Short mmCIF file of C-alpha atoms and ligand atoms in Angstrom, two decimals:
data_model
loop_
_atom_site.label_atom_id
_atom_site.label_comp_id
_atom_site.label_asym_id
_atom_site.label_seq_id
_atom_site.Cartn_x
_atom_site.Cartn_y
_atom_site.Cartn_z
CA MET E 1 14.45 14.29 -48.03
CA ARG E 2 11.03 13.03 -48.77
CA ASP E 3 10.67 9.16 -48.73
CA ALA E 4 9.10 9.38 -52.28
CA ILE E 5 12.26 10.99 -53.60
CA ALA E 6 14.70 8.93 -51.43
CA ASN E 7 13.13 5.71 -52.96
CA LEU E 8 13.20 6.80 -56.59
CA PRO E 9 15.24 4.45 -58.71
CA GLY E 10 17.66 5.95 -61.13
CA SER E 11 17.41 5.40 -64.90
CA LYS E 12 18.77 1.97 -65.69
CA ILE E 13 19.43 3.06 -69.22
CA ARG E 14 21.54 5.99 -67.91
CA GLU E 15 23.42 3.65 -65.55
CA LEU E 16 24.27 1.41 -68.51
CA ALA E 17 25.22 4.36 -70.84
CA ASN E 18 27.42 5.80 -68.02
CA ALA E 19 29.34 2.61 -67.78
CA ALA E 20 30.25 2.97 -71.44
CA ILE E 21 31.39 6.54 -71.28
CA GLY E 22 34.66 7.06 -73.01
CA ARG E 23 34.21 4.02 -75.30
CA ASP E 24 33.77 4.88 -78.65
CA ASP E 25 33.55 1.38 -80.00
CA VAL E 26 30.06 0.83 -78.78
CA LEU E 27 27.15 1.08 -81.37
CA ALA E 28 24.39 2.56 -79.11
CA PHE E 29 20.87 1.93 -79.56
CA TRP E 30 19.87 2.52 -75.92
CA PHE E 31 18.39 6.14 -76.16
CA GLY E 32 15.03 6.97 -77.78
CA GLU E 33 16.52 9.20 -80.59
CA SER E 34 17.81 8.97 -84.08
CA ASP E 35 21.39 9.95 -84.74
CA ASP E 36 20.18 12.25 -87.61
CA VAL E 37 20.02 15.98 -86.92
CA THR E 38 16.96 18.25 -87.08
CA PRO E 39 15.96 19.33 -90.58
CA GLU E 40 17.74 22.38 -91.77
CA PRO E 41 14.78 24.81 -92.10
CA ILE E 42 13.93 24.34 -88.38
CA ARG E 43 17.44 24.96 -87.47
CA GLU E 44 17.55 28.10 -89.63
CA ALA E 45 14.34 29.50 -87.98
CA ALA E 46 15.85 29.24 -84.51
CA ILE E 47 19.07 30.92 -85.76
CA ALA E 48 17.17 33.67 -87.43
CA SER E 49 15.14 34.13 -84.23
CA LEU E 50 18.39 34.52 -82.13
CA ARG E 51 19.87 36.99 -84.72
CA ARG E 52 16.77 39.08 -84.33
CA GLY E 53 17.47 39.29 -80.66
CA GLU E 54 14.49 37.08 -79.38
CA THR E 55 16.10 36.41 -76.11
CA PHE E 56 13.48 37.28 -73.64
CA TYR E 57 10.92 35.63 -71.57
CA ALA E 58 7.57 34.90 -73.34
CA SER E 59 4.01 34.11 -72.27
CA ASN E 60 3.56 30.96 -70.13
CA LEU E 61 1.28 29.17 -72.68
CA GLY E 62 3.41 29.71 -75.57
CA LEU E 63 3.67 32.21 -78.52
CA PRO E 64 0.10 32.69 -79.94
CA ALA E 65 1.54 31.85 -83.32
CA LEU E 66 2.79 28.53 -82.08
CA ARG E 67 -0.45 27.81 -80.33
CA GLU E 68 -2.38 28.55 -83.44
CA ALA E 69 -0.12 26.43 -85.50
CA ILE E 70 -0.43 23.55 -83.16
CA ALA E 71 -4.20 23.81 -83.01
CA HIS E 72 -4.30 23.81 -86.82
CA TYR E 73 -2.05 20.71 -86.94
CA VAL E 74 -4.13 18.86 -84.38
CA SER E 75 -7.30 19.73 -86.03
CA SER E 76 -5.91 18.50 -89.47
CA LEU E 77 -5.37 15.16 -87.91
CA HIS E 78 -8.11 14.85 -85.45
CA ARG E 79 -11.50 16.59 -84.34
CA PRO E 80 -11.29 20.53 -84.53
CA CYS E 81 -9.25 21.89 -81.61
CA ASP E 82 -9.11 25.64 -80.62
CA ALA E 83 -5.83 27.22 -79.84
CA SER E 84 -7.31 28.09 -76.46
CA ARG E 85 -6.87 24.36 -75.48
CA ILE E 86 -3.27 24.33 -76.33
CA ALA E 87 -0.31 24.72 -73.93
CA VAL E 88 3.31 24.88 -75.30
CA THR E 89 5.71 23.04 -72.80
CA SER E 90 9.48 22.72 -72.55
CA SER E 91 9.41 19.19 -73.76
CA GLY E 92 6.98 16.23 -73.67
CA VAL E 93 8.32 15.02 -70.29
CA SER E 94 7.79 18.60 -68.81
CA GLY E 95 4.25 18.49 -70.17
CA LEU E 96 3.56 15.19 -68.54
CA MET E 97 4.91 16.41 -65.10
CA ILE E 98 2.87 19.58 -65.19
CA ALA E 99 -0.33 17.72 -66.16
CA MET E 100 0.39 15.20 -63.41
CA GLN E 101 0.84 18.17 -60.95
CA ALA E 102 -2.48 19.54 -61.92
CA LEU E 103 -4.25 16.26 -61.42
CA ALA E 104 -2.65 14.03 -58.75
CA GLY E 105 -1.37 14.54 -55.27
CA PRO E 106 -0.32 12.62 -52.23
CA GLY E 107 -2.26 9.35 -51.86
CA ASP E 108 -4.19 9.70 -55.17
CA GLU E 109 -4.51 6.56 -57.32
CA VAL E 110 -2.98 6.67 -60.60
CA VAL E 111 -3.52 3.59 -62.94
CA ALA E 112 -0.82 3.09 -65.59
CA VAL E 113 -0.64 0.80 -68.55
CA VAL E 114 2.90 -0.88 -68.55
CA PRO E 115 5.61 -1.59 -69.46
CA VAL E 116 6.14 2.12 -70.17
CA TRP E 117 8.94 4.56 -70.44
CA PRO E 118 9.76 4.92 -66.78
CA ASN E 119 9.49 8.75 -66.48
CA LEU E 120 5.65 8.28 -66.76
CA THR E 121 5.25 6.24 -63.57
CA ALA E 122 8.06 8.07 -61.79
CA GLN E 123 6.25 11.41 -61.90
CA PRO E 124 3.19 10.57 -60.13
CA ALA E 125 5.41 8.67 -57.54
CA ILE E 126 7.40 11.91 -57.03
CA LEU E 127 4.07 13.75 -56.34
CA GLY E 128 3.18 11.11 -53.74
CA ALA E 129 0.45 9.36 -55.69
CA ARG E 130 0.01 5.55 -55.65
CA VAL E 131 0.68 3.96 -59.07
CA LYS E 132 -1.32 0.78 -59.88
CA ARG E 133 0.28 -1.04 -62.84
CA VAL E 134 -1.80 -2.94 -65.46
CA PRO E 135 0.56 -4.93 -67.73
CA LEU E 136 0.22 -5.55 -71.32
CA VAL E 137 0.47 -9.14 -72.33
CA VAL E 138 1.91 -11.13 -75.36
CA ARG E 139 -0.92 -12.87 -76.99
CA GLY E 140 -1.09 -14.51 -80.48
CA GLY E 141 2.26 -12.71 -81.39
CA SER E 142 1.24 -9.29 -80.37
CA TRP E 143 1.36 -7.11 -77.25
CA THR E 144 -2.21 -6.80 -76.07
CA LEU E 145 -4.19 -4.96 -73.60
CA ASP E 146 -6.55 -6.99 -71.41
CA LEU E 147 -9.19 -4.50 -71.46
CA ASP E 148 -11.32 -6.20 -68.72
CA THR E 149 -8.51 -6.06 -66.33
CA LEU E 150 -7.70 -2.51 -67.05
CA LEU E 151 -11.27 -1.38 -66.80
CA ALA E 152 -11.70 -3.47 -63.44
CA SER E 153 -8.73 -1.50 -62.13
CA ILE E 154 -10.27 2.01 -62.75
CA SER E 155 -12.77 3.03 -60.19
CA ASP E 156 -14.27 5.99 -58.74
CA ALA E 157 -11.09 6.21 -56.59
CA THR E 158 -8.83 6.50 -59.64
CA ARG E 159 -7.76 10.15 -60.25
CA VAL E 160 -5.78 9.43 -63.69
CA LEU E 161 -5.32 6.75 -66.21
CA LEU E 162 -1.78 6.97 -67.78
CA VAL E 163 -1.56 5.38 -71.12
CA ASN E 164 1.13 5.68 -73.82
CA ALA E 165 0.33 4.52 -77.28
CA PRO E 166 2.04 3.82 -79.70
CA ASN E 167 3.83 2.51 -76.65
CA ASN E 168 7.44 2.84 -75.66
CA PRO E 169 9.01 0.15 -75.38
CA THR E 170 6.65 -2.35 -76.85
CA GLY E 171 5.24 -0.63 -79.98
CA TRP E 172 1.73 -1.70 -78.91
CA THR E 173 -0.99 0.67 -79.95
CA LEU E 174 -4.50 1.12 -78.75
CA THR E 175 -7.34 0.31 -81.10
CA ARG E 176 -10.18 2.77 -81.66
CA ASP E 177 -12.64 0.22 -79.91
CA GLU E 178 -10.39 0.13 -76.90
CA GLN E 179 -10.12 3.77 -76.70
CA ARG E 180 -13.92 4.11 -76.87
CA ALA E 181 -14.45 1.71 -73.99
CA ILE E 182 -11.86 3.43 -72.05
CA LEU E 183 -13.26 6.92 -72.48
CA ALA E 184 -16.89 5.59 -71.56
CA HIS E 185 -15.52 3.99 -68.55
CA CYS E 186 -13.44 6.92 -67.44
CA ARG E 187 -16.44 9.26 -67.88
CA ARG E 188 -18.40 7.11 -65.64
CA THR E 189 -15.71 6.94 -62.96
CA GLY E 190 -14.66 10.57 -63.21
CA THR E 191 -11.02 9.62 -64.14
CA TRP E 192 -8.83 11.85 -66.02
CA ILE E 193 -7.07 10.16 -69.04
CA MET E 194 -3.51 11.32 -69.75
CA ALA E 195 -2.71 10.19 -73.11
CA ASP E 196 0.99 10.23 -74.15
CA GLU E 197 0.73 10.27 -77.87
CA VAL E 198 4.36 11.54 -78.69
CA TYR E 199 4.82 8.48 -81.21
CA GLU E 200 1.43 9.10 -83.01
CA ARG E 201 3.11 10.07 -86.38
CA LEU E 202 5.56 7.12 -86.20
CA TYR E 203 2.85 4.61 -87.10
CA PHE E 204 3.40 2.03 -89.91
CA GLU E 205 -0.24 1.45 -90.76
CA PRO E 206 -1.86 3.21 -93.73
CA GLN E 207 -3.47 5.96 -91.43
CA PRO E 208 -1.56 9.34 -91.14
CA ALA E 209 -1.52 8.78 -87.26
CA ALA E 210 -2.30 6.23 -84.78
CA PRO E 211 -5.66 6.32 -83.12
CA SER E 212 -5.99 9.28 -80.93
CA PHE E 213 -8.29 10.11 -77.94
CA LEU E 214 -8.64 13.40 -79.80
CA ASP E 215 -10.51 11.55 -82.52
CA ILE E 216 -13.28 10.63 -80.24
CA ALA E 217 -13.35 12.85 -77.17
CA GLU E 218 -15.44 16.01 -76.56
CA PRO E 219 -13.57 19.35 -75.86
CA ASP E 220 -14.68 19.13 -72.24
CA ASP E 221 -13.91 15.54 -71.61
CA ARG E 222 -11.31 14.93 -68.77
CA LEU E 223 -8.62 14.28 -71.16
CA VAL E 224 -5.09 15.63 -71.40
CA VAL E 225 -3.07 14.57 -74.42
CA ILE E 226 0.69 15.04 -74.39
CA ASN E 227 2.78 15.53 -77.54
CA SER E 228 6.30 16.56 -78.51
CA PHE E 229 8.37 17.78 -81.36
CA SER E 230 11.18 15.38 -80.31
CA LYS E 231 10.21 12.28 -82.29
CA SER E 232 8.25 13.52 -85.05
CA PHE E 233 10.77 16.22 -86.15
CA LEU E 234 14.01 14.88 -84.88
CA MET E 235 14.15 17.71 -82.25
CA THR E 236 15.04 15.85 -78.97
CA GLY E 237 17.62 18.34 -77.88
CA TRP E 238 15.26 21.23 -78.32
CA ARG E 239 13.05 20.36 -75.54
CA LEU E 240 9.55 21.47 -77.02
CA GLY E 241 6.35 19.75 -76.68
CA TRP E 242 2.62 20.66 -76.08
CA MET E 243 -0.58 19.54 -74.46
CA VAL E 244 -4.26 19.66 -75.44
CA VAL E 245 -6.57 20.18 -72.44
CA PRO E 246 -10.18 21.14 -71.86
CA GLU E 247 -10.33 24.90 -71.89
CA THR E 248 -11.25 25.03 -68.38
CA LEU E 249 -7.89 23.64 -67.41
CA THR E 250 -5.78 25.93 -69.51
CA ALA E 251 -5.41 28.82 -67.16
CA THR E 252 -4.19 26.45 -64.47
CA ILE E 253 -1.67 24.90 -66.64
CA GLY E 254 -0.37 28.24 -67.43
CA HIS E 255 0.17 28.91 -63.91
CA LEU E 256 1.88 25.64 -63.37
CA ILE E 257 4.11 26.43 -66.42
CA GLU E 258 5.06 29.67 -64.71
CA PHE E 259 6.37 27.84 -61.56
CA ASN E 260 8.09 25.01 -63.47
CA THR E 261 9.84 26.68 -66.48
CA SER E 262 7.87 29.85 -66.94
CA CYS E 263 7.93 29.48 -70.73
CA ALA E 264 9.59 27.62 -73.52
CA PRO E 265 12.40 29.60 -75.26
CA VAL E 266 11.24 31.88 -78.00
CA PHE E 267 13.83 30.62 -80.52
CA VAL E 268 13.03 27.08 -79.90
CA GLN E 269 9.24 27.93 -80.36
CA ARG E 270 10.17 29.66 -83.74
CA GLY E 271 11.77 26.33 -84.73
CA GLY E 272 8.67 24.63 -83.75
CA ILE E 273 6.41 26.96 -85.89
CA THR E 274 8.59 26.13 -88.92
CA ALA E 275 8.42 22.46 -88.15
CA LEU E 276 4.55 22.65 -88.28
CA ALA E 277 4.60 24.75 -91.40
CA HIS E 278 6.47 21.79 -93.18
CA ALA E 279 4.87 19.01 -91.11
CA GLU E 280 3.46 16.76 -93.59
CA GLU E 281 6.37 16.63 -95.91
CA MET E 282 9.00 16.19 -93.13
CA ILE E 283 6.92 13.66 -91.35
CA ARG E 284 6.16 11.73 -94.51
CA ASP E 285 9.95 11.23 -95.11
CA LEU E 286 10.81 10.61 -91.50
CA ARG E 287 8.04 7.95 -91.17
CA ALA E 288 9.10 6.37 -94.45
CA HIS E 289 12.70 6.05 -93.27
CA THR E 290 11.89 5.02 -89.80
CA GLN E 291 9.76 2.26 -91.49
CA VAL E 292 12.77 1.14 -93.59
CA CYS E 293 14.72 1.03 -90.41
CA ARG E 294 12.18 -1.23 -88.67
CA ASP E 295 11.96 -3.50 -91.63
CA THR E 296 15.66 -3.68 -91.77
CA LEU E 297 16.15 -4.59 -88.11
CA VAL E 298 13.10 -6.68 -87.18
CA PRO E 299 13.58 -9.69 -89.62
CA GLN E 300 17.29 -9.87 -88.95
CA LEU E 301 16.72 -10.05 -85.15
CA MET E 302 13.92 -12.60 -85.69
CA GLN E 303 16.47 -14.80 -87.46
CA LEU E 304 18.81 -15.02 -84.31
CA PRO E 305 18.25 -18.16 -82.27
CA GLY E 306 15.81 -17.97 -79.42
CA VAL E 307 14.59 -14.47 -80.25
CA GLN E 308 11.00 -13.55 -79.40
CA LEU E 309 9.74 -10.28 -80.82
CA CYS E 310 6.43 -8.73 -81.81
CA THR E 311 6.67 -6.47 -84.84
CA PRO E 312 5.84 -2.91 -83.59
CA ARG E 313 3.12 -1.15 -85.28
CA GLY E 314 4.37 2.20 -84.16
CA GLY E 315 7.18 4.06 -82.36
CA MET E 316 10.86 3.38 -82.80
CA TYR E 317 11.79 0.48 -80.84
CA ALA E 318 12.11 -3.42 -81.33
CA PHE E 319 11.32 -5.00 -78.07
CA PHE E 320 12.63 -8.50 -77.80
CA ARG E 321 13.78 -11.36 -75.56
CA ILE E 322 16.37 -14.06 -75.99
CA ALA E 323 15.68 -17.56 -74.69
CA GLY E 324 18.01 -18.40 -71.76
CA HIS E 325 18.80 -14.77 -70.78
CA ASP E 326 16.31 -13.70 -68.11
CA ASP E 327 18.43 -10.78 -66.52
CA SER E 328 18.23 -8.02 -68.82
CA PHE E 329 20.55 -5.71 -67.00
CA ALA E 330 23.19 -8.25 -66.62
CA LEU E 331 22.85 -9.14 -70.48
CA ALA E 332 22.88 -5.62 -71.64
CA LYS E 333 26.09 -4.97 -69.51
CA ARG E 334 27.70 -7.92 -71.14
CA LEU E 335 26.66 -6.69 -74.51
CA VAL E 336 28.26 -3.35 -73.95
CA THR E 337 31.68 -5.16 -73.67
CA HIS E 338 30.88 -6.74 -77.07
CA GLY E 339 30.44 -3.19 -78.56
CA ILE E 340 26.58 -2.95 -78.67
CA GLY E 341 24.28 -0.81 -76.52
CA LEU E 342 20.79 -1.93 -75.82
CA ALA E 343 18.41 -0.82 -73.12
CA PRO E 344 17.43 -3.41 -70.49
CA GLY E 345 13.85 -4.21 -70.39
CA VAL E 346 13.68 -3.99 -66.41
CA ALA E 347 14.27 -0.19 -66.79
CA PHE E 348 10.62 -0.16 -68.00
CA GLY E 349 9.42 -2.13 -64.92
CA ASP E 350 9.45 -5.67 -63.54
CA GLU E 351 7.02 -6.72 -66.15
CA ALA E 352 9.55 -6.32 -68.76
CA GLU E 353 12.40 -8.00 -66.96
CA GLY E 354 14.08 -10.39 -69.53
CA TRP E 355 13.34 -8.13 -72.51
CA LEU E 356 15.74 -5.70 -74.38
CA ARG E 357 14.89 -2.42 -76.30
CA TRP E 358 16.55 -1.39 -79.39
CA CYS E 359 15.93 1.98 -80.87
CA PHE E 360 15.90 1.56 -84.66
CA ALA E 361 15.64 5.28 -85.58
CA SER E 362 18.95 5.48 -87.36
CA ARG E 363 20.29 7.80 -90.17
CA ASP E 364 21.88 4.79 -91.87
CA PRO E 365 19.96 1.44 -91.76
CA ALA E 366 23.30 -0.40 -92.33
CA ARG E 367 24.24 0.63 -88.83
CA LEU E 368 21.34 -1.61 -87.52
CA THR E 369 22.79 -4.41 -89.59
CA ARG E 370 26.25 -4.14 -88.13
CA GLY E 371 24.53 -3.99 -84.76
CA VAL E 372 22.85 -7.29 -85.38
CA GLU E 373 26.18 -8.78 -86.48
CA ARG E 374 27.73 -7.76 -83.11
CA LEU E 375 24.71 -9.04 -81.18
CA ALA E 376 24.98 -12.43 -83.05
CA ALA E 377 28.54 -12.57 -82.37
CA ALA E 378 28.13 -11.80 -78.71
CA LEU E 379 25.34 -14.38 -78.13
CA ALA E 380 27.46 -17.05 -79.88
CA VAL E 381 30.34 -16.26 -77.29
CA LEU E 382 27.93 -16.30 -74.49
CA ALA E 383 26.45 -19.63 -75.63
CA THR E 384 30.05 -21.31 -75.65
CA ARG E 385 30.74 -19.95 -72.19
CA ALA E 386 27.36 -21.23 -70.91
CA GLY E 387 27.92 -24.55 -72.66
C1 PLP A 1 6.61 7.65 -74.21
C2 PLP A 1 7.33 9.01 -74.10
N1 PLP A 1 6.76 10.04 -73.80
C3 PLP A 1 7.39 11.25 -73.64
C4 PLP A 1 8.69 11.18 -74.15
C5 PLP A 1 9.16 12.69 -73.79
O1 PLP A 1 9.78 13.25 -75.01
P1 PLP A 1 10.46 14.66 -74.92
O2 PLP A 1 10.58 15.07 -73.49
O3 PLP A 1 11.85 14.58 -75.52
O4 PLP A 1 9.47 15.70 -75.58
C6 PLP A 1 9.36 10.26 -74.49
C7 PLP A 1 10.88 10.18 -74.81
O5 PLP A 1 11.45 9.21 -75.09
C8 PLP A 1 8.59 8.98 -74.60
O6 PLP A 1 9.18 7.84 -74.98
#
């Protein structure tokens, strides 16, 4: 086996969740998805497609109607974008991998802003690239990017900058000024920006979407933006995403899709077309509900003794640490025995050791309150044992 593969760490979140298999008494907040189902019209569209017998291979880059719908959706939020720049992928994570295959190979340097969802940094490692990590820091009560450090880390030798904002797990979001500085710098060094913007619509500021590189970049900039139906439309199990690329890259991405998945299933794409036809009303409701969830959980967590938490501006996660608990995997494991499932920070990199991630996307916000009660009870027991 290749060393890069043999040395790949497994997902610590999965490891924890596997330890809880068969226990139905655990309130699980460790995965990045809501417990709510996909809206009915989207499910109906997929069912109708299957009834029509749409069970065959489709074109690599996606159904023309879906590529058009995505281009229209992207253009309504950002700068105008032609369908010729859109590739439909079988999930966001598949899009990220395919884009990385196109851009970085053995020995290439990839700079990543961390902590981050571990798949993002595992993918270049699988391909043999070297990942240089630039950590976010907590400053003045917020997760913050040290822009000077980031720019100093990106040189002519850097093939790809990987940045996920709104960020999983911290909720940190790039500002427009930071985006401008990063884009200008990467133009100088010839570095590709791979922007993971799957949480752009789960943004709790007045704007309809978080700042996107697609607001400021030219169509031929070295920019790949990855997006997904998973988070904005409650479609995690469907495995449907897309990427926006410069037109000169589209054909290559199509070839890579052929060799990876060949195409996204047609009935799944039909669901995507319906999702986009109802995008604004669906997302308005989802975002408002997700904000209620955030505003239910965050103040309650902050009331617990020793908790440090920066209110997330986007995404679906509360990322927090508890004074006196520095081993996040050990703590998360103990919490499972108290009936609560949280993701250990160390799953997102050594920089996040000591932290815990709580996904607050929940159909019933009262479930979050029950979780906090369990956490408080568990911490009280742990404090008594420690004392
Ligand atoms: C930052 C980030 N990017 C991409 C994804 C991938 O989403 P999907 O593969 O479900 O489209 C996730 C899922 O959790 C994520 O957190």
